[in-house]
PDB file of C-alpha atoms in Angstrom:
ATOM      1  CA  MET B   1     129.326 -23.332-130.778  1.00  0.00           C
ATOM      2  CA  PRO B   2     128.379 -21.033-133.454  1.00  0.00           C
ATOM      3  CA  ARG B   3     129.835 -17.700-133.176  1.00  0.00           C
ATOM      4  CA  ALA B   4     129.152 -14.153-134.840  1.00  0.00           C
ATOM      5  CA  THR B   5     131.142 -11.211-134.117  1.00  0.00           C
ATOM      6  CA  ALA B   6     131.183  -7.490-135.342  1.00  0.00           C
ATOM      7  CA  ALA B   7     134.436  -8.051-137.275  1.00  0.00           C
ATOM      8  CA  GLY B   8     133.828  -6.410-140.563  1.00  0.00           C
ATOM      9  CA  VAL B   9     131.022  -4.198-139.450  1.00  0.00           C
ATOM     10  CA  ASP B  10     131.816  -0.831-140.617  1.00  0.00           C
ATOM     11  CA  MET B  11     131.544   1.221-137.664  1.00  0.00           C
ATOM     12  CA  THR B  12     133.030   4.461-138.998  1.00  0.00           C
ATOM     13  CA  ARG B  13     130.996   7.568-139.018  1.00  0.00           C
ATOM     14  CA  VAL B  14     130.217   9.907-142.094  1.00  0.00           C
ATOM     15  CA  PRO B  15     128.981  13.454-141.937  1.00  0.00           C
ATOM     16  CA  VAL B  16     125.324  13.770-143.123  1.00  0.00           C
ATOM     17  CA  GLY B  17     123.808  17.301-143.017  1.00  0.00           C
ATOM     18  CA  GLY B  18     126.399  18.373-140.501  1.00  0.00           C
ATOM     19  CA  VAL B  19     125.787  15.275-138.410  1.00  0.00           C
ATOM     20  CA  ASP B  20     127.969  12.277-137.912  1.00  0.00           C
ATOM     21  CA  VAL B  21     126.173   9.116-138.715  1.00  0.00           C
ATOM     22  CA  PRO B  22     127.381   5.486-138.258  1.00  0.00           C
ATOM     23  CA  ARG B  23     127.868   4.356-141.832  1.00  0.00           C
ATOM     24  CA  ALA B  24     126.768   0.958-140.787  1.00  0.00           C
ATOM     25  CA  THR B  25     123.330   2.493-140.043  1.00  0.00           C
ATOM     26  CA  LEU B  26     123.247   4.260-143.419  1.00  0.00           C
ATOM     27  CA  THR B  27     123.744   0.745-145.075  1.00  0.00           C
ATOM     28  CA  GLY B  28     121.106  -0.714-143.051  1.00  0.00           C
ATOM     29  CA  GLU B  29     122.945  -2.154-140.165  1.00  0.00           C
ATOM     30  CA  SER B  30     123.081  -0.417-136.639  1.00  0.00           C
ATOM     31  CA  ASP B  31     126.249   0.774-134.974  1.00  0.00           C
ATOM     32  CA  GLY B  32     127.951  -1.505-132.768  1.00  0.00           C
ATOM     33  CA  PHE B  33     127.626  -1.799-129.061  1.00  0.00           C
ATOM     34  CA  ARG B  34     129.920  -3.505-126.245  1.00  0.00           C
ATOM     35  CA  LEU B  35     128.279  -6.231-124.350  1.00  0.00           C
ATOM     36  CA  GLY B  36     129.948  -8.627-121.879  1.00  0.00           C
ATOM     37  CA  GLY B  37     133.603  -7.098-123.429  1.00  0.00           C
ATOM     38  CA  GLU B  38     132.396  -8.179-126.934  1.00  0.00           C
ATOM     39  CA  THR B  39     131.208  -5.864-129.795  1.00  0.00           C
ATOM     40  CA  PHE B  40     128.150  -6.505-131.520  1.00  0.00           C
ATOM     41  CA  GLY B  41     126.982  -4.847-135.108  1.00  0.00           C
ATOM     42  CA  SER B  42     123.149  -5.479-134.028  1.00  0.00           C
ATOM     43  CA  ARG B  43     121.608  -4.106-131.274  1.00  0.00           C
ATOM     44  CA  LEU B  44     118.456  -6.393-131.544  1.00  0.00           C
ATOM     45  CA  ILE B  45     118.643  -9.990-129.847  1.00  0.00           C
ATOM     46  CA  LEU B  46     116.154 -12.656-131.060  1.00  0.00           C
ATOM     47  CA  GLY B  47     114.234 -15.363-129.051  1.00  0.00           C
ATOM     48  CA  THR B  48     113.477 -18.411-130.691  1.00  0.00           C
ATOM     49  CA  GLY B  49     110.324 -19.447-128.487  1.00  0.00           C
ATOM     50  CA  GLY B  50     107.006 -19.612-130.501  1.00  0.00           C
ATOM     51  CA  ALA B  51     108.423 -20.171-133.851  1.00  0.00           C
ATOM     52  CA  ALA B  52     106.019 -22.101-136.141  1.00  0.00           C
ATOM     53  CA  SER B  53     108.829 -23.714-137.972  1.00  0.00           C
ATOM     54  CA  LEU B  54     112.418 -23.830-138.392  1.00  0.00           C
ATOM     55  CA  SER B  55     112.348 -22.321-141.876  1.00  0.00           C
ATOM     56  CA  ALA B  56     110.275 -19.538-140.626  1.00  0.00           C
ATOM     57  CA  LEU B  57     112.623 -18.971-137.740  1.00  0.00           C
ATOM     58  CA  ALA B  58     115.658 -18.913-140.274  1.00  0.00           C
ATOM     59  CA  ALA B  59     113.781 -16.299-142.520  1.00  0.00           C
ATOM     60  CA  ALA B  60     113.336 -14.281-139.148  1.00  0.00           C
ATOM     61  CA  ILE B  61     116.658 -14.359-138.122  1.00  0.00           C
ATOM     62  CA  SER B  62     118.050 -13.327-141.552  1.00  0.00           C
ATOM     63  CA  ALA B  63     115.638 -10.454-141.762  1.00  0.00           C
ATOM     64  CA  ALA B  64     116.359  -9.307-137.991  1.00  0.00           C
ATOM     65  CA  GLY B  65     120.099  -9.160-139.026  1.00  0.00           C
ATOM     66  CA  THR B  66     120.731 -10.236-135.493  1.00  0.00           C
ATOM     67  CA  GLU B  67     123.940 -11.930-134.096  1.00  0.00           C
ATOM     68  CA  LEU B  68     122.638 -13.189-130.850  1.00  0.00           C
ATOM     69  CA  VAL B  69     119.971 -15.540-130.283  1.00  0.00           C
ATOM     70  CA  THR B  70     118.567 -16.978-126.927  1.00  0.00           C
ATOM     71  CA  VAL B  71     117.457 -20.388-126.768  1.00  0.00           C
ATOM     72  CA  ALA B  72     116.022 -22.090-123.646  1.00  0.00           C
ATOM     73  CA  LEU B  73     117.881 -25.013-122.209  1.00  0.00           C
ATOM     74  CA  ARG B  74     115.319 -27.511-120.950  1.00  0.00           C
ATOM     75  CA  ARG B  75     116.480 -29.520-117.966  1.00  0.00           C
ATOM     76  CA  VAL B  76     115.467 -32.986-119.132  1.00  0.00           C
ATOM     77  CA  ASP B  77     116.422 -32.743-122.767  1.00  0.00           C
ATOM     78  CA  THR B  78     119.831 -31.516-122.992  1.00  0.00           C
ATOM     79  CA  ALA B  79     121.252 -34.118-125.297  1.00  0.00           C
ATOM     80  CA  ALA B  80     117.960 -33.576-127.705  1.00  0.00           C
ATOM     81  CA  THR B  81     118.767 -29.785-127.759  1.00  0.00           C
ATOM     82  CA  MET B  82     122.216 -30.340-129.035  1.00  0.00           C
ATOM     83  CA  ARG B  83     121.085 -32.978-131.587  1.00  0.00           C
ATOM     84  CA  GLY B  84     117.906 -31.209-132.879  1.00  0.00           C
ATOM     85  CA  GLY B  85     117.392 -29.119-135.922  1.00  0.00           C
ATOM     86  CA  LEU B  86     117.506 -25.953-133.992  1.00  0.00           C
ATOM     87  CA  TRP B  87     121.020 -26.205-133.221  1.00  0.00           C
ATOM     88  CA  GLU B  88     122.091 -26.853-136.658  1.00  0.00           C
ATOM     89  CA  LEU B  89     119.873 -24.025-137.864  1.00  0.00           C
ATOM     90  CA  LEU B  90     121.701 -21.573-135.677  1.00  0.00           C
ATOM     91  CA  ASP B  91     124.857 -22.890-136.672  1.00  0.00           C
ATOM     92  CA  ARG B  92     123.886 -22.322-140.299  1.00  0.00           C
ATOM     93  CA  CYS B  93     122.797 -18.831-139.572  1.00  0.00           C
ATOM     94  CA  GLY B  94     126.217 -18.107-137.888  1.00  0.00           C
ATOM     95  CA  VAL B  95     124.641 -16.414-134.930  1.00  0.00           C
ATOM     96  CA  ARG B  96     125.834 -16.622-131.462  1.00  0.00           C
ATOM     97  CA  VAL B  97     123.774 -18.692-129.189  1.00  0.00           C
ATOM     98  CA  LEU B  98     122.920 -17.156-125.649  1.00  0.00           C
ATOM     99  CA  PRO B  99     121.270 -20.029-123.310  1.00  0.00           C
ATOM    100  CA  ASN B 100     118.634 -18.970-121.030  1.00  0.00           C
ATOM    101  CA  THR B 101     117.180 -20.327-117.762  1.00  0.00           C
ATOM    102  CA  ALA B 102     113.535 -20.214-118.792  1.00  0.00           C
ATOM    103  CA  GLY B 103     111.421 -22.297-116.666  1.00  0.00           C
ATOM    104  CA  CYS B 104     113.515 -22.095-113.423  1.00  0.00           C
ATOM    105  CA  TYR B 105     111.642 -20.858-110.208  1.00  0.00           C
ATOM    106  CA  THR B 106     114.623 -20.679-107.668  1.00  0.00           C
ATOM    107  CA  ALA B 107     118.107 -19.586-107.648  1.00  0.00           C
ATOM    108  CA  THR B 108     119.217 -23.378-107.181  1.00  0.00           C
ATOM    109  CA  GLU B 109     117.229 -24.302-110.124  1.00  0.00           C
ATOM    110  CA  ALA B 110     118.721 -21.416-112.269  1.00  0.00           C
ATOM    111  CA  VAL B 111     122.461 -21.948-111.121  1.00  0.00           C
ATOM    112  CA  LYS B 112     122.115 -25.635-112.184  1.00  0.00           C
ATOM    113  CA  VAL B 113     120.736 -24.934-115.616  1.00  0.00           C
ATOM    114  CA  ALA B 114     123.361 -22.493-116.270  1.00  0.00           C
ATOM    115  CA  ARG B 115     125.948 -24.826-115.396  1.00  0.00           C
ATOM    116  CA  LEU B 116     124.434 -27.596-117.924  1.00  0.00           C
ATOM    117  CA  ALA B 117     124.142 -24.836-120.494  1.00  0.00           C
ATOM    118  CA  ARG B 118     127.898 -23.979-120.004  1.00  0.00           C
ATOM    119  CA  GLU B 119     128.921 -27.682-120.589  1.00  0.00           C
ATOM    120  CA  ALA B 120     126.449 -28.162-123.399  1.00  0.00           C
ATOM    121  CA  PHE B 121     126.966 -24.763-125.496  1.00  0.00           C
ATOM    122  CA  ASP B 122     130.439 -24.268-124.400  1.00  0.00           C
ATOM    123  CA  THR B 123     129.747 -20.609-123.412  1.00  0.00           C
ATOM    124  CA  SER B 124     129.739 -18.834-119.918  1.00  0.00           C
ATOM    125  CA  TRP B 125     127.079 -16.511-121.020  1.00  0.00           C
ATOM    126  CA  VAL B 126     123.576 -17.108-120.022  1.00  0.00           C
ATOM    127  CA  LYS B 127     120.371 -14.999-120.091  1.00  0.00           C
ATOM    128  CA  LEU B 128     119.392 -15.429-116.249  1.00  0.00           C
ATOM    129  CA  GLU B 129     115.426 -16.009-115.776  1.00  0.00           C
ATOM    130  CA  VAL B 130     114.002 -16.856-112.316  1.00  0.00           C
ATOM    131  CA  ILE B 131     110.533 -16.536-112.460  1.00  0.00           C
ATOM    132  CA  GLY B 132     108.338 -15.713-109.286  1.00  0.00           C
ATOM    133  CA  ASP B 133     104.640 -16.260-110.620  1.00  0.00           C
ATOM    134  CA  GLU B 134     103.474 -18.459-113.363  1.00  0.00           C
ATOM    135  CA  ARG B 135     100.605 -16.061-114.340  1.00  0.00           C
ATOM    136  CA  THR B 136     102.593 -12.925-115.057  1.00  0.00           C
ATOM    137  CA  LEU B 137     105.792 -14.578-115.576  1.00  0.00           C
ATOM    138  CA  LEU B 138     107.562 -11.921-113.900  1.00  0.00           C
ATOM    139  CA  PRO B 139     110.892 -12.515-111.784  1.00  0.00           C
ATOM    140  CA  ASP B 140     111.295 -13.227-108.482  1.00  0.00           C
ATOM    141  CA  GLY B 141     113.736 -10.495-107.311  1.00  0.00           C
ATOM    142  CA  THR B 142     115.168 -12.292-104.264  1.00  0.00           C
ATOM    143  CA  GLU B 143     115.866 -15.270-106.167  1.00  0.00           C
ATOM    144  CA  LEU B 144     117.080 -13.605-109.031  1.00  0.00           C
ATOM    145  CA  LEU B 145     119.870 -11.631-106.828  1.00  0.00           C
ATOM    146  CA  ARG B 146     121.130 -14.868-105.474  1.00  0.00           C
ATOM    147  CA  ALA B 147     121.183 -16.495-108.616  1.00  0.00           C
ATOM    148  CA  ALA B 148     123.199 -13.791-110.048  1.00  0.00           C
ATOM    149  CA  GLU B 149     125.495 -13.316-107.269  1.00  0.00           C
ATOM    150  CA  GLN B 150     126.237 -17.116-107.452  1.00  0.00           C
ATOM    151  CA  LEU B 151     126.782 -17.128-111.227  1.00  0.00           C
ATOM    152  CA  VAL B 152     128.987 -14.088-111.302  1.00  0.00           C
ATOM    153  CA  ASP B 153     131.176 -15.664-108.843  1.00  0.00           C
ATOM    154  CA  GLU B 154     131.703 -18.670-111.032  1.00  0.00           C
ATOM    155  CA  GLY B 155     132.685 -16.509-113.694  1.00  0.00           C
ATOM    156  CA  PHE B 156     129.501 -16.338-115.822  1.00  0.00           C
ATOM    157  CA  THR B 157     128.670 -13.582-118.231  1.00  0.00           C
ATOM    158  CA  VAL B 158     125.045 -12.779-116.574  1.00  0.00           C
ATOM    159  CA  LEU B 159     122.394 -11.165-118.457  1.00  0.00           C
ATOM    160  CA  PRO B 160     119.577 -11.038-116.149  1.00  0.00           C
ATOM    161  CA  TYR B 161     115.892 -10.632-116.835  1.00  0.00           C
ATOM    162  CA  THR B 162     114.429  -8.360-114.409  1.00  0.00           C
ATOM    163  CA  SER B 163     111.472  -6.390-113.696  1.00  0.00           C
ATOM    164  CA  ASP B 164     111.223  -2.440-114.006  1.00  0.00           C
ATOM    165  CA  ASP B 165     112.423  -1.812-110.611  1.00  0.00           C
ATOM    166  CA  PRO B 166     115.276   0.734-110.883  1.00  0.00           C
ATOM    167  CA  VAL B 167     116.437  -0.488-107.402  1.00  0.00           C
ATOM    168  CA  LEU B 168     116.529  -4.167-108.287  1.00  0.00           C
ATOM    169  CA  ALA B 169     118.258  -3.187-111.819  1.00  0.00           C
ATOM    170  CA  ARG B 170     121.071  -1.321-109.737  1.00  0.00           C
ATOM    171  CA  ARG B 171     121.549  -4.202-107.507  1.00  0.00           C
ATOM    172  CA  LEU B 172     122.292  -6.516-110.162  1.00  0.00           C
ATOM    173  CA  ALA B 173     124.449  -4.283-111.963  1.00  0.00           C
ATOM    174  CA  ASP B 174     126.319  -3.891-108.552  1.00  0.00           C
ATOM    175  CA  LEU B 175     126.727  -7.671-108.416  1.00  0.00           C
ATOM    176  CA  GLY B 176     128.762  -7.669-111.522  1.00  0.00           C
ATOM    177  CA  CYS B 177     125.997  -8.491-114.260  1.00  0.00           C
ATOM    178  CA  ALA B 178     126.987  -7.573-117.708  1.00  0.00           C
ATOM    179  CA  ALA B 179     123.759  -5.929-118.406  1.00  0.00           C
ATOM    180  CA  VAL B 180     120.377  -5.691-116.914  1.00  0.00           C
ATOM    181  CA  MET B 181     117.273  -6.750-119.096  1.00  0.00           C
ATOM    182  CA  PRO B 182     114.015  -5.226-117.712  1.00  0.00           C
ATOM    183  CA  ALA B 183     110.710  -6.101-118.972  1.00  0.00           C
ATOM    184  CA  GLY B 184     108.580  -3.528-120.571  1.00  0.00           C
ATOM    185  CA  ALA B 185     105.557  -5.763-119.886  1.00  0.00           C
ATOM    186  CA  PRO B 186     104.782  -9.230-119.041  1.00  0.00           C
ATOM    187  CA  ILE B 187     106.312 -11.882-121.363  1.00  0.00           C
ATOM    188  CA  GLY B 188     104.332 -12.545-124.434  1.00  0.00           C
ATOM    189  CA  SER B 189     101.746  -9.857-123.642  1.00  0.00           C
ATOM    190  CA  GLY B 190     102.574  -7.536-126.428  1.00  0.00           C
ATOM    191  CA  LEU B 191     101.665  -4.563-124.369  1.00  0.00           C
ATOM    192  CA  GLY B 192     104.772  -2.577-125.329  1.00  0.00           C
ATOM    193  CA  ILE B 193     106.443  -0.514-122.500  1.00  0.00           C
ATOM    194  CA  THR B 194     104.006  -0.013-119.540  1.00  0.00           C
ATOM    195  CA  ASN B 195     106.249   2.263-117.365  1.00  0.00           C
ATOM    196  CA  PRO B 196     108.518   3.927-119.747  1.00  0.00           C
ATOM    197  CA  HIS B 197     109.492   6.490-116.596  1.00  0.00           C
ATOM    198  CA  HIS B 198     110.995   3.363-114.964  1.00  0.00           C
ATOM    199  CA  ILE B 199     112.845   2.198-117.962  1.00  0.00           C
ATOM    200  CA  ARG B 200     114.364   5.674-118.434  1.00  0.00           C
ATOM    201  CA  LEU B 201     115.387   5.774-114.609  1.00  0.00           C
ATOM    202  CA  ILE B 202     117.051   2.232-114.953  1.00  0.00           C
ATOM    203  CA  ARG B 203     119.046   3.891-117.978  1.00  0.00           C
ATOM    204  CA  GLN B 204     120.039   6.753-115.869  1.00  0.00           C
ATOM    205  CA  SER B 205     121.311   4.926-112.780  1.00  0.00           C
ATOM    206  CA  ILE B 206     123.367   2.199-114.151  1.00  0.00           C
ATOM    207  CA  GLU B 207     126.619   1.876-116.204  1.00  0.00           C
ATOM    208  CA  VAL B 208     126.206  -1.493-117.883  1.00  0.00           C
ATOM    209  CA  PRO B 209     123.907  -2.030-121.153  1.00  0.00           C
ATOM    210  CA  VAL B 210     120.283  -1.815-120.612  1.00  0.00           C
ATOM    211  CA  ILE B 211     118.563  -3.985-122.897  1.00  0.00           C
ATOM    212  CA  LEU B 212     114.654  -3.861-122.900  1.00  0.00           C
ATOM    213  CA  ASP B 213     113.280  -7.751-122.576  1.00  0.00           C
ATOM    214  CA  ALA B 214     109.808  -8.708-122.838  1.00  0.00           C
ATOM    215  CA  GLY B 215     106.485  -7.066-123.762  1.00  0.00           C
ATOM    216  CA  ILE B 216     107.382  -5.842-127.033  1.00  0.00           C
ATOM    217  CA  GLY B 217     104.315  -5.988-129.443  1.00  0.00           C
ATOM    218  CA  THR B 218     105.342  -4.074-132.422  1.00  0.00           C
ATOM    219  CA  ALA B 219     108.017  -2.091-134.154  1.00  0.00           C
ATOM    220  CA  SER B 220     106.851   1.261-132.585  1.00  0.00           C
ATOM    221  CA  ASP B 221     107.548  -0.495-129.071  1.00  0.00           C
ATOM    222  CA  ALA B 222     111.110  -1.265-130.014  1.00  0.00           C
ATOM    223  CA  ALA B 223     111.676   2.375-131.387  1.00  0.00           C
ATOM    224  CA  LEU B 224     110.302   3.563-128.151  1.00  0.00           C
ATOM    225  CA  ALA B 225     112.794   1.321-126.187  1.00  0.00           C
ATOM    226  CA  MET B 226     115.795   2.807-127.871  1.00  0.00           C
ATOM    227  CA  GLU B 227     114.395   6.587-127.710  1.00  0.00           C
ATOM    228  CA  LEU B 228     114.421   5.653-123.737  1.00  0.00           C
ATOM    229  CA  GLY B 229     117.859   5.451-123.885  1.00  0.00           C
ATOM    230  CA  CYS B 230     118.196   1.312-123.931  1.00  0.00           C
ATOM    231  CA  ASP B 231     121.119  -0.320-125.681  1.00  0.00           C
ATOM    232  CA  GLY B 232     119.669  -2.994-127.225  1.00  0.00           C
ATOM    233  CA  VAL B 233     116.235  -5.089-127.626  1.00  0.00           C
ATOM    234  CA  LEU B 234     115.319  -8.489-126.849  1.00  0.00           C
ATOM    235  CA  LEU B 235     112.095 -10.004-128.191  1.00  0.00           C
ATOM    236  CA  ALA B 236     110.926 -13.138-129.366  1.00  0.00           C
ATOM    237  CA  SER B 237     106.939 -13.839-129.775  1.00  0.00           C
ATOM    238  CA  ALA B 238     106.416 -10.319-131.353  1.00  0.00           C
ATOM    239  CA  VAL B 239     108.168 -11.735-134.369  1.00  0.00           C
ATOM    240  CA  THR B 240     107.746 -15.650-133.992  1.00  0.00           C
ATOM    241  CA  ARG B 241     103.964 -15.365-133.555  1.00  0.00           C
ATOM    242  CA  ALA B 242     103.393 -12.549-136.012  1.00  0.00           C
ATOM    243  CA  ALA B 243     101.480 -13.460-139.228  1.00  0.00           C
ATOM    244  CA  ASP B 244     104.467 -12.907-141.253  1.00  0.00           C
ATOM    245  CA  PRO B 245     107.620 -13.315-139.067  1.00  0.00           C
ATOM    246  CA  ALA B 246     110.357 -12.475-141.441  1.00  0.00           C
ATOM    247  CA  ARG B 247     108.354  -9.166-142.391  1.00  0.00           C
ATOM    248  CA  MET B 248     108.171  -8.265-138.648  1.00  0.00           C
ATOM    249  CA  ALA B 249     111.859  -9.108-138.045  1.00  0.00           C
ATOM    250  CA  ALA B 250     112.754  -6.674-140.585  1.00  0.00           C
ATOM    251  CA  ALA B 251     110.365  -4.155-139.108  1.00  0.00           C
ATOM    252  CA  MET B 252     112.008  -4.650-135.736  1.00  0.00           C
ATOM    253  CA  ARG B 253     115.435  -4.233-137.267  1.00  0.00           C
ATOM    254  CA  LEU B 254     114.859  -0.882-138.716  1.00  0.00           C
ATOM    255  CA  ALA B 255     112.753   0.140-135.528  1.00  0.00           C
ATOM    256  CA  VAL B 256     115.851  -0.381-133.280  1.00  0.00           C
ATOM    257  CA  GLU B 257     118.019   1.570-135.677  1.00  0.00           C
ATOM    258  CA  ALA B 258     115.554   4.351-136.086  1.00  0.00           C
ATOM    259  CA  GLY B 259     115.130   4.463-132.349  1.00  0.00           C
ATOM    260  CA  ARG B 260     118.860   4.688-131.750  1.00  0.00           C
ATOM    261  CA  LEU B 261     119.314   7.495-134.064  1.00  0.00           C
ATOM    262  CA  ALA B 262     116.333   9.323-132.819  1.00  0.00           C
ATOM    263  CA  ALA B 263     117.711   9.055-129.383  1.00  0.00           C
ATOM    264  CA  GLY B 264     120.876  10.477-130.564  1.00  0.00           C
ATOM    265  CA  ALA B 265     119.175  13.445-132.351  1.00  0.00           C
ATOM    266  CA  GLY B 266     117.146  14.605-129.387  1.00  0.00           C
ATOM    267  CA  ARG B 267     113.679  14.990-129.478  1.00  0.00           C
ATOM    268  CA  ILE B 268     111.917  18.633-128.991  1.00  0.00           C
ATOM    269  CA  PRO B 269     110.752  19.239-125.585  1.00  0.00           C
ATOM    270  CA  ARG B 270     106.932  18.623-125.118  1.00  0.00           C
ATOM    271  CA  ARG B 271     104.884  22.059-124.701  1.00  0.00           C
ATOM    272  CA  PHE B 272     101.349  22.431-123.473  1.00  0.00           C
ATOM    273  CA  HIS B 273     100.558  25.064-126.061  1.00  0.00           C
ATOM    274  CA  ALA B 274     101.340  25.372-129.763  1.00  0.00           C
ATOM    275  CA  LEU B 275     104.455  26.710-131.133  1.00  0.00           C
ATOM    276  CA  ALA B 276     104.354  27.854-134.862  1.00  0.00           C
ATOM    277  CA  SER B 277     107.310  26.626-136.896  1.00  0.00           C
ATOM    278  CA  THR B 278     107.559  30.280-138.529  1.00  0.00           C
ATOM    279  CA  SER B 279     108.030  33.369-136.676  1.00  0.00           C
ATOM    280  CA  ASP B 280     105.749  36.443-137.190  1.00  0.00           C
ATOM    281  CA  GLU B 281     108.722  38.156-138.293  1.00  0.00           C
ATOM    282  CA  GLY B 282     108.541  39.598-141.881  1.00  0.00           C
ATOM    283  CA  ARG B 283     104.704  38.713-142.038  1.00  0.00           C
ATOM    284  CA  PRO B 284     103.329  40.760-145.020  1.00  0.00           C
ATOM    285  CA  GLU B 285     100.567  43.221-144.410  1.00  0.00           C
ATOM    286  CA  LEU B 286      97.355  41.808-146.070  1.00  0.00           C
TER     287      LEU B 286
END
């Protein structure tokens, strides 16, 4: 399977205006983060769904600077997935493939697909999706927990797509999932983050990485996710269905880096009334 690691990514920090800033960020790359026991130089994960063509997808992957790309394993077409142009493309791009269980509606289905993906892609990593409703594509919490528990027991590195429910997120983390991936809004909606308070609560209540998954519409949504404390962002249609996918992918890359820097910088507190930036002290008599 194609693998990309953070090897070679400069993760040292340099002082800028008295602040230590990751050198990688200054050169256009994000600082690395740990996921499933491995280090990645990019905090942006890209999905392949909705891409108009393989060439457009390749341009977007390059512009995004991502190292991890999620791919749906269709239950009836495993062999074709391996032979198809998409696999060859991802191999050329040097990105790591993260198979997902898109299209599964029960824990039993999801576990079966995860096992097939392990054989097909030679990886025990899986983005776990167990959908509970066709209209919203939101996860079925009960089935998600069942599938996650079984896959963790079988040695998978489980990255579950979940709702923005802080209790469910904590239970997934307690089961041993390598990260939790709450939805900002329904898949493909482009609504952004509809409940930032819950995303922040999730970040504060669990130790494993939090990756905002689903709902991203534009770059400012990705920046907000990082400002809320997320460790990364996973998105697909915001890029693949944009008028210019490569340009939007570049914007998402910069947004994730900007949001990460802003989160570390600490925003000013919100105030009800204005606060002058210059004090009245030394004001001349006019």
